Coordinates of C-alpha atoms in Angstrom, one line a residue:
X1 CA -49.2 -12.8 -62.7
X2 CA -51.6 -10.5 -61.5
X3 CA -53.1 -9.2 -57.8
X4 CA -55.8 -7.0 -57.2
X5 CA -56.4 -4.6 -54.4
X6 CA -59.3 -3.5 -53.4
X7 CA -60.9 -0.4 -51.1
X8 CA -63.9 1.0 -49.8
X9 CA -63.6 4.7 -49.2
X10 CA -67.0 5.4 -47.4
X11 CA -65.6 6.4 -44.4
X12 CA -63.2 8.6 -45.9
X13 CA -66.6 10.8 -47.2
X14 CA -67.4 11.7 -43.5
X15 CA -67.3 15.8 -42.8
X16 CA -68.0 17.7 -40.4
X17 CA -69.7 20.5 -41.9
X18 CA -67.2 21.4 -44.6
X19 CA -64.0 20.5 -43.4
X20 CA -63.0 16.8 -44.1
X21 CA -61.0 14.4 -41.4
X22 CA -57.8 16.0 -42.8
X23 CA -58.9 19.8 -42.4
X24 CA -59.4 21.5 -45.4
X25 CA -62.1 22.7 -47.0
X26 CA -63.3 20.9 -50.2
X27 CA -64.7 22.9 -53.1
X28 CA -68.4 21.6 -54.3
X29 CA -67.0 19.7 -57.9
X30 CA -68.6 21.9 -61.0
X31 CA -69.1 18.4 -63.2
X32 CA -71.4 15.9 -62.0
X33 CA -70.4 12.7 -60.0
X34 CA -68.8 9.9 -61.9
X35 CA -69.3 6.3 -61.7
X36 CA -65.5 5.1 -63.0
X37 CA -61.5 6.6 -63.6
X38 CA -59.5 4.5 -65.2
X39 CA -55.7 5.6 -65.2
X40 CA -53.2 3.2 -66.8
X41 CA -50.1 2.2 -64.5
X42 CA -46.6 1.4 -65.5
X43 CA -44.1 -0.9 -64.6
X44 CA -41.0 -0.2 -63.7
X45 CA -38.2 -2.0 -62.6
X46 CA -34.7 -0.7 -61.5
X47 CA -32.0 -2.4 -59.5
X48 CA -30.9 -0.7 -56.4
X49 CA -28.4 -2.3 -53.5
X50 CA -28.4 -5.6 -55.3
X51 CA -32.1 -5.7 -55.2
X52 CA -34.7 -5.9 -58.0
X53 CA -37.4 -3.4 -57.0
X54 CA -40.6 -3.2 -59.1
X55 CA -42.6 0.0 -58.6
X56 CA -46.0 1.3 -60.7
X57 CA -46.5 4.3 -62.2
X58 CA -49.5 6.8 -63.4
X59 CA -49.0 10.0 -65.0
X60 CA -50.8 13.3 -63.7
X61 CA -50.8 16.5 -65.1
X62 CA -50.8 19.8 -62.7
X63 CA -51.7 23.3 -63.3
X64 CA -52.8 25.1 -66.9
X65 CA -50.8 24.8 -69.3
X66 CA -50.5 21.3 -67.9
X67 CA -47.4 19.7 -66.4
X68 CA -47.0 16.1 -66.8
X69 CA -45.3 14.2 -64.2
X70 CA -44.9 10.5 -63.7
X71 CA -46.0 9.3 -60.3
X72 CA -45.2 6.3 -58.1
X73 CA -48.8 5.0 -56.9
X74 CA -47.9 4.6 -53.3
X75 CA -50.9 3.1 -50.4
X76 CA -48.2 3.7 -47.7
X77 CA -48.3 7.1 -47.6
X78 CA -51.4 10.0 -48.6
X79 CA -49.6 12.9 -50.1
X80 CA -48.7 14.0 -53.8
X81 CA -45.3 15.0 -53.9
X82 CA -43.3 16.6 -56.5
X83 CA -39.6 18.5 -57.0
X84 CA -40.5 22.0 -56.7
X85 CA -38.9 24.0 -59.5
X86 CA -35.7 25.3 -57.0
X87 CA -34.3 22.5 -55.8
X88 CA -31.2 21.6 -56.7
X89 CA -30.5 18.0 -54.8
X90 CA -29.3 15.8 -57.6
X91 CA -32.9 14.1 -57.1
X92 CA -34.5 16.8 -58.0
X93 CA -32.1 17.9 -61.3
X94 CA -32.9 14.4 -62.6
X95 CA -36.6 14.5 -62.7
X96 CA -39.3 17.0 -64.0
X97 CA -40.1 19.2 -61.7
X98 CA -43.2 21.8 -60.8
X99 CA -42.8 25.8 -61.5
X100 CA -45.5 27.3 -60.1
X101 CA -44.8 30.4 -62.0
X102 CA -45.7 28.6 -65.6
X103 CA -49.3 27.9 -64.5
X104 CA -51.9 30.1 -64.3
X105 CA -54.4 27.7 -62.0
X106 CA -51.6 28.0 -59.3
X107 CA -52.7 29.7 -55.9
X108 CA -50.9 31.2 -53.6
X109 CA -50.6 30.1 -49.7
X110 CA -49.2 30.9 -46.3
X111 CA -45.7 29.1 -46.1
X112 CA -45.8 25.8 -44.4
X113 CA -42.7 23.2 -44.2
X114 CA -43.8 19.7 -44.2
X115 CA -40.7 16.5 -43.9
X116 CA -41.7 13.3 -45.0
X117 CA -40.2 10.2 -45.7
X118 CA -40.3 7.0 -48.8
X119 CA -38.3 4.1 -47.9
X120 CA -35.2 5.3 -45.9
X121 CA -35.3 8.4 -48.1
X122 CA -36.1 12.0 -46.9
X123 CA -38.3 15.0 -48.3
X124 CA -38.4 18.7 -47.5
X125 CA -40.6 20.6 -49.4
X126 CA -44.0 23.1 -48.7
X127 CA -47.0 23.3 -49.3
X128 CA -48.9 24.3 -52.5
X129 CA -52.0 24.6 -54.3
X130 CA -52.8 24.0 -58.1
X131 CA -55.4 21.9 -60.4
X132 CA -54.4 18.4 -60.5
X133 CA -55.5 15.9 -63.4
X134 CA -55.9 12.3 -63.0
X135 CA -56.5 9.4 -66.1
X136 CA -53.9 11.9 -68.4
X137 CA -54.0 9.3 -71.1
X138 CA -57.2 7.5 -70.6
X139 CA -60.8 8.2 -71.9
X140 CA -61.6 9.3 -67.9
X141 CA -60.4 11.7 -66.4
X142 CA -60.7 13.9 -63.2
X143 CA -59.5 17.6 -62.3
X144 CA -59.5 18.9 -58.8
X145 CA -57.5 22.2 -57.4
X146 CA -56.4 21.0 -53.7
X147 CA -53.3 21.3 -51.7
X148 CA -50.1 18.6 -52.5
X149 CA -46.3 18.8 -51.4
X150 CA -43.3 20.5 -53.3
X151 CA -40.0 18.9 -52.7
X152 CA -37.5 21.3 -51.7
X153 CA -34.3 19.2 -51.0
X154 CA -34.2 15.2 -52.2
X155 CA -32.2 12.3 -50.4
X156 CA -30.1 11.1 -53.4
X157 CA -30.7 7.5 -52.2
X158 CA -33.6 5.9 -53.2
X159 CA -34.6 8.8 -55.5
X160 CA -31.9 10.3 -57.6
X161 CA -32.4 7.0 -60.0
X162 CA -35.8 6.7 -59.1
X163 CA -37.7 6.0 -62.4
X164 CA -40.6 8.6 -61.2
X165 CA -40.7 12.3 -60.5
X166 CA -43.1 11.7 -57.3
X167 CA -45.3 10.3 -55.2
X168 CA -48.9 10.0 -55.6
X169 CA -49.9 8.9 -51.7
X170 CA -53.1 6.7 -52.1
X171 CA -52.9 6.0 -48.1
X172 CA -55.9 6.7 -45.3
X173 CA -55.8 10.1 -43.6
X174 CA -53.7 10.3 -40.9
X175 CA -55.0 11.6 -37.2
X176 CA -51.3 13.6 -37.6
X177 CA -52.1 15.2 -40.6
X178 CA -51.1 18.9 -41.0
X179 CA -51.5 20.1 -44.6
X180 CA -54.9 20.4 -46.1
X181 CA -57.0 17.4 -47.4
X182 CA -55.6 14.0 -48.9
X183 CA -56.4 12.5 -52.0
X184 CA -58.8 10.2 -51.0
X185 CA -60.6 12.6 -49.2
X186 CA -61.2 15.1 -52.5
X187 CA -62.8 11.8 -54.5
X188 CA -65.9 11.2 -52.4
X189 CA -66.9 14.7 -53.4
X190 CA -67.3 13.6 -57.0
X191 CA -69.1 10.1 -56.0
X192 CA -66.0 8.1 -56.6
X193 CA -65.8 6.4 -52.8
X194 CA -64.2 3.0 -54.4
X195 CA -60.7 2.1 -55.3
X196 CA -59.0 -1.1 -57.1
X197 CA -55.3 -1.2 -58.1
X198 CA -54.4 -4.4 -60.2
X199 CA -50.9 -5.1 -60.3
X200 CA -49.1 -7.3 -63.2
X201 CA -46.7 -8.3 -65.2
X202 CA -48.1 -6.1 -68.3
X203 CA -48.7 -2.7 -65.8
X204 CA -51.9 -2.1 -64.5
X205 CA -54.8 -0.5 -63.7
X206 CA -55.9 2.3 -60.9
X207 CA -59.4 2.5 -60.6
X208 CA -61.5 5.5 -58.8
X209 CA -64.9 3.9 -58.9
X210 CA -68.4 5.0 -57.5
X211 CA -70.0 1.3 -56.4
X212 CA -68.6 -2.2 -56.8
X213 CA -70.3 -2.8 -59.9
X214 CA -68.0 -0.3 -61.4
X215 CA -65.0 -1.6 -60.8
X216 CA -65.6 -4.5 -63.1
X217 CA -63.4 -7.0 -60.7
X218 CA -65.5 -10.8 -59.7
X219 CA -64.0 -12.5 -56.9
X220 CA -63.0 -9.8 -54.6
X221 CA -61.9 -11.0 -51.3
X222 CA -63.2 -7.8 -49.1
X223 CA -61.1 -7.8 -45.6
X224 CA -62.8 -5.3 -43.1
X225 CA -59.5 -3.0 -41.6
X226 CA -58.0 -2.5 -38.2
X227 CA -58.8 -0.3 -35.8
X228 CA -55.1 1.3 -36.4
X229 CA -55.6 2.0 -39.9
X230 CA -57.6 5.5 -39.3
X231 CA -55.0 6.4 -36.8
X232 CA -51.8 5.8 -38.6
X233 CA -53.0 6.4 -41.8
X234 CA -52.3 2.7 -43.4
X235 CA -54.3 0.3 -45.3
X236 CA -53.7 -2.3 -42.1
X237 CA -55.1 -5.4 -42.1
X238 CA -55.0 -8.2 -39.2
X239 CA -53.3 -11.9 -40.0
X240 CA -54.5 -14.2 -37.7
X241 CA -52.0 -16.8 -40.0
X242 CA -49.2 -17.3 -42.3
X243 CA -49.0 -21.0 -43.6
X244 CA -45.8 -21.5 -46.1
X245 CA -45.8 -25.2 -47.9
X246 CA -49.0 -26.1 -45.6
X247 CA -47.0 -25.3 -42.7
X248 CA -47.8 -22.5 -40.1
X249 CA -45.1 -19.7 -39.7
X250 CA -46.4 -18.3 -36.1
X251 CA -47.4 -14.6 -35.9
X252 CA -46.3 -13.5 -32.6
X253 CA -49.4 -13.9 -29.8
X254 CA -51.8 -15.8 -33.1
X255 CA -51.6 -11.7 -34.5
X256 CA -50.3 -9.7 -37.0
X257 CA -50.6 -6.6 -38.2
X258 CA -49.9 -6.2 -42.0
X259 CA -49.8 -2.8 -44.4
X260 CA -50.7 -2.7 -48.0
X261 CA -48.2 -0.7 -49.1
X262 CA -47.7 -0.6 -53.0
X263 CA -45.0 1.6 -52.9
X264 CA -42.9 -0.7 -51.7
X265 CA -40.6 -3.0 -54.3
X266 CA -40.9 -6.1 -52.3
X267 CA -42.7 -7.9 -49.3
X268 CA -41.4 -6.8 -45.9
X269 CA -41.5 -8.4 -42.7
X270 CA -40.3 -9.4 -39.1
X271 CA -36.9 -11.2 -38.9
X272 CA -38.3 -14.4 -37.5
X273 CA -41.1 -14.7 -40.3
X274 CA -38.7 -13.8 -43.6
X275 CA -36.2 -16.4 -42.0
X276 CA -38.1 -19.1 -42.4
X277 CA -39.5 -18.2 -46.0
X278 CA -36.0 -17.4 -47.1
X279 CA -35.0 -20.9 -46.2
X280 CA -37.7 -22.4 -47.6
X281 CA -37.3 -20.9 -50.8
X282 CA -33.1 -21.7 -50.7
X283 CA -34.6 -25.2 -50.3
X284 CA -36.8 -25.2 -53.1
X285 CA -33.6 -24.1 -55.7
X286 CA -33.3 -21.7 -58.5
X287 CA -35.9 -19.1 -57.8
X288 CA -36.7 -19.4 -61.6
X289 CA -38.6 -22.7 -61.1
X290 CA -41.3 -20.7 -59.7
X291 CA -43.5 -24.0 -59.7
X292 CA -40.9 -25.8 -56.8
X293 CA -41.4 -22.6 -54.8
X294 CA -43.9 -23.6 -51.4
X295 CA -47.3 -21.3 -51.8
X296 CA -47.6 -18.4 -48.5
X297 CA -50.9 -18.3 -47.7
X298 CA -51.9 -15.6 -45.5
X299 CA -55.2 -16.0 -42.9
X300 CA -57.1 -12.2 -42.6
X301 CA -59.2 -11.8 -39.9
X302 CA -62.9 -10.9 -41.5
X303 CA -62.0 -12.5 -44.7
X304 CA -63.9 -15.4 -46.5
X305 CA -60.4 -17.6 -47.6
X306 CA -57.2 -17.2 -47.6
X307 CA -55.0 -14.7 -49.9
X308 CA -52.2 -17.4 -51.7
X309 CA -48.9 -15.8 -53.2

């Protein structure tokens, strides 16, 4: 079982002079543009509140000498986090965390606090500045020295047994956004404007690519995003209809908005549309006869078909 995602990061390449759409200043890249990063992704599976939760993971190095961190690869949110080396939240104790102090790449900035949030969790940290390496373990790789959060304090719930250290936020710039560039804004700058993610049962694959071609996926179903994407920073989409068994689940006034979020463990929705999917699927039986479940099939507005789960 496998799904692909897919997304076109041309827009995200737009400047204004120097500064990018999130407001820092970008450093010209010293090696030439590349044409495809492959990173390996992990799965991982833990069981939290009587829920299996499957999340996927990509190492990254930071700083020189490098220190390695295992990252959640998360669409629904466009920061790297990671414990900074003084906390002392139980979250924090559990996981690797980054010492600024051990890396001589690290720069030094004017203090400034950013909060965030992953699931119903919190994060206090600051921000900081040091070379970060994606594809650790692949034959690709990309370096870049821009500005990521440093957890200071750690909700214990979901991240104490997390089974990552942080966050690496793969979402859309936000019009909100305080603290330097995003990810996805550095990458244009070294011709990679094209991202994939394939999910499975064997891990996956995260793939910074500079055209189609590259990313070596046929049969991509390319859905053009909503208007609210650049504005609250998701990859949104509009459903125009959800079918379950053949029959229609009604999306309230024929529209829906849905994120692409792979940071989250499971599919989330309104109450009215998971009621009737959660009875249909109590009809069907044991949810290990996965061939007497009923097919969702989800109608995107731009698209060419339908996307069937």
């Amino acid at each position: 079982e496998t799904v692909a995602l897919c997304f076109h990061l041309v827009l995200l390449a737009c400047t204004v002079g120097d500064v990018p759409l999130g407001g820092a200043t970008i450093d010209p890249p010293s090696e030439p543009h590349l044409s495809r990063v492959v990173i390996p992704l992990r799965l991982r599976e833990v069981v939290l509140q009587n829920t299996l939760c499957r999340s996927f993971t990509a190492m990254v190095s930071v700083g020189s000498p490098t220190q390695l961190f295992e990252v959640l690869v998360d669409t629904g949110s466009n920061r790297l986090w990671l414990p900074f080396e003084t906390c002392r939240a139980p979250a924090c104790l559990a996981h690797a965390r980054y010492n600024p102090v051990e890396s001589s790449t690290a720069q030094p900035l004017e203090p400034l606090h950013v909060k965030g949030g992953f699931a119903s969790g919190e994060l206090l940290g600051h921000v900081v500045r040091d070379e970060v390496c994606f594809g650790v373990h692949s034959e690709s790789r990309i370096c870049s020295t821009f500005d990521f959060l440093a957890a200071d304090h750690e909700s214990d719930f979901p991240f104490e047994h997390a089974q990552f250290d942080g966050i690496l936020g793969l979402g859309l710039p936000s019009l909100s956004a305080t603290a330097g560039a995003t990810i996805l804004e550095e990458f244009p700058a070294y011709g990679l404007r094209m991202l994939s993610l394939r999910l499975g049962s064997d891990g996956g694959e995260l793939v910074f690519a500079s055209d189609e071609e590259n990313l070596h996926r046929s049969g991509i179903l390319w859905v053009p995003l909503s208007p609210m994407a650049n504005m609250d920073g998701y990859w949104i989409m509009q459903v125009t209809e959800v079918r379950m068994g053949g029959e229609q689940v009604h999306c309230a006034r024929n529209l829906c908005m849905a994120a692409v979020d792979s940071g989250a463990g499971f599919m989330v929705g309104p109450l009215w549309g998971v009621y009737h999917i959660k009875e249909a699927f109590r009809s069907a039986g044991n949810c290990v006869d996965v061939e007497r479940l009923p097919e969702i099939e989800f109608e995107l507005q731009g698209a060419a078909g339908p996307v069937t789960l």
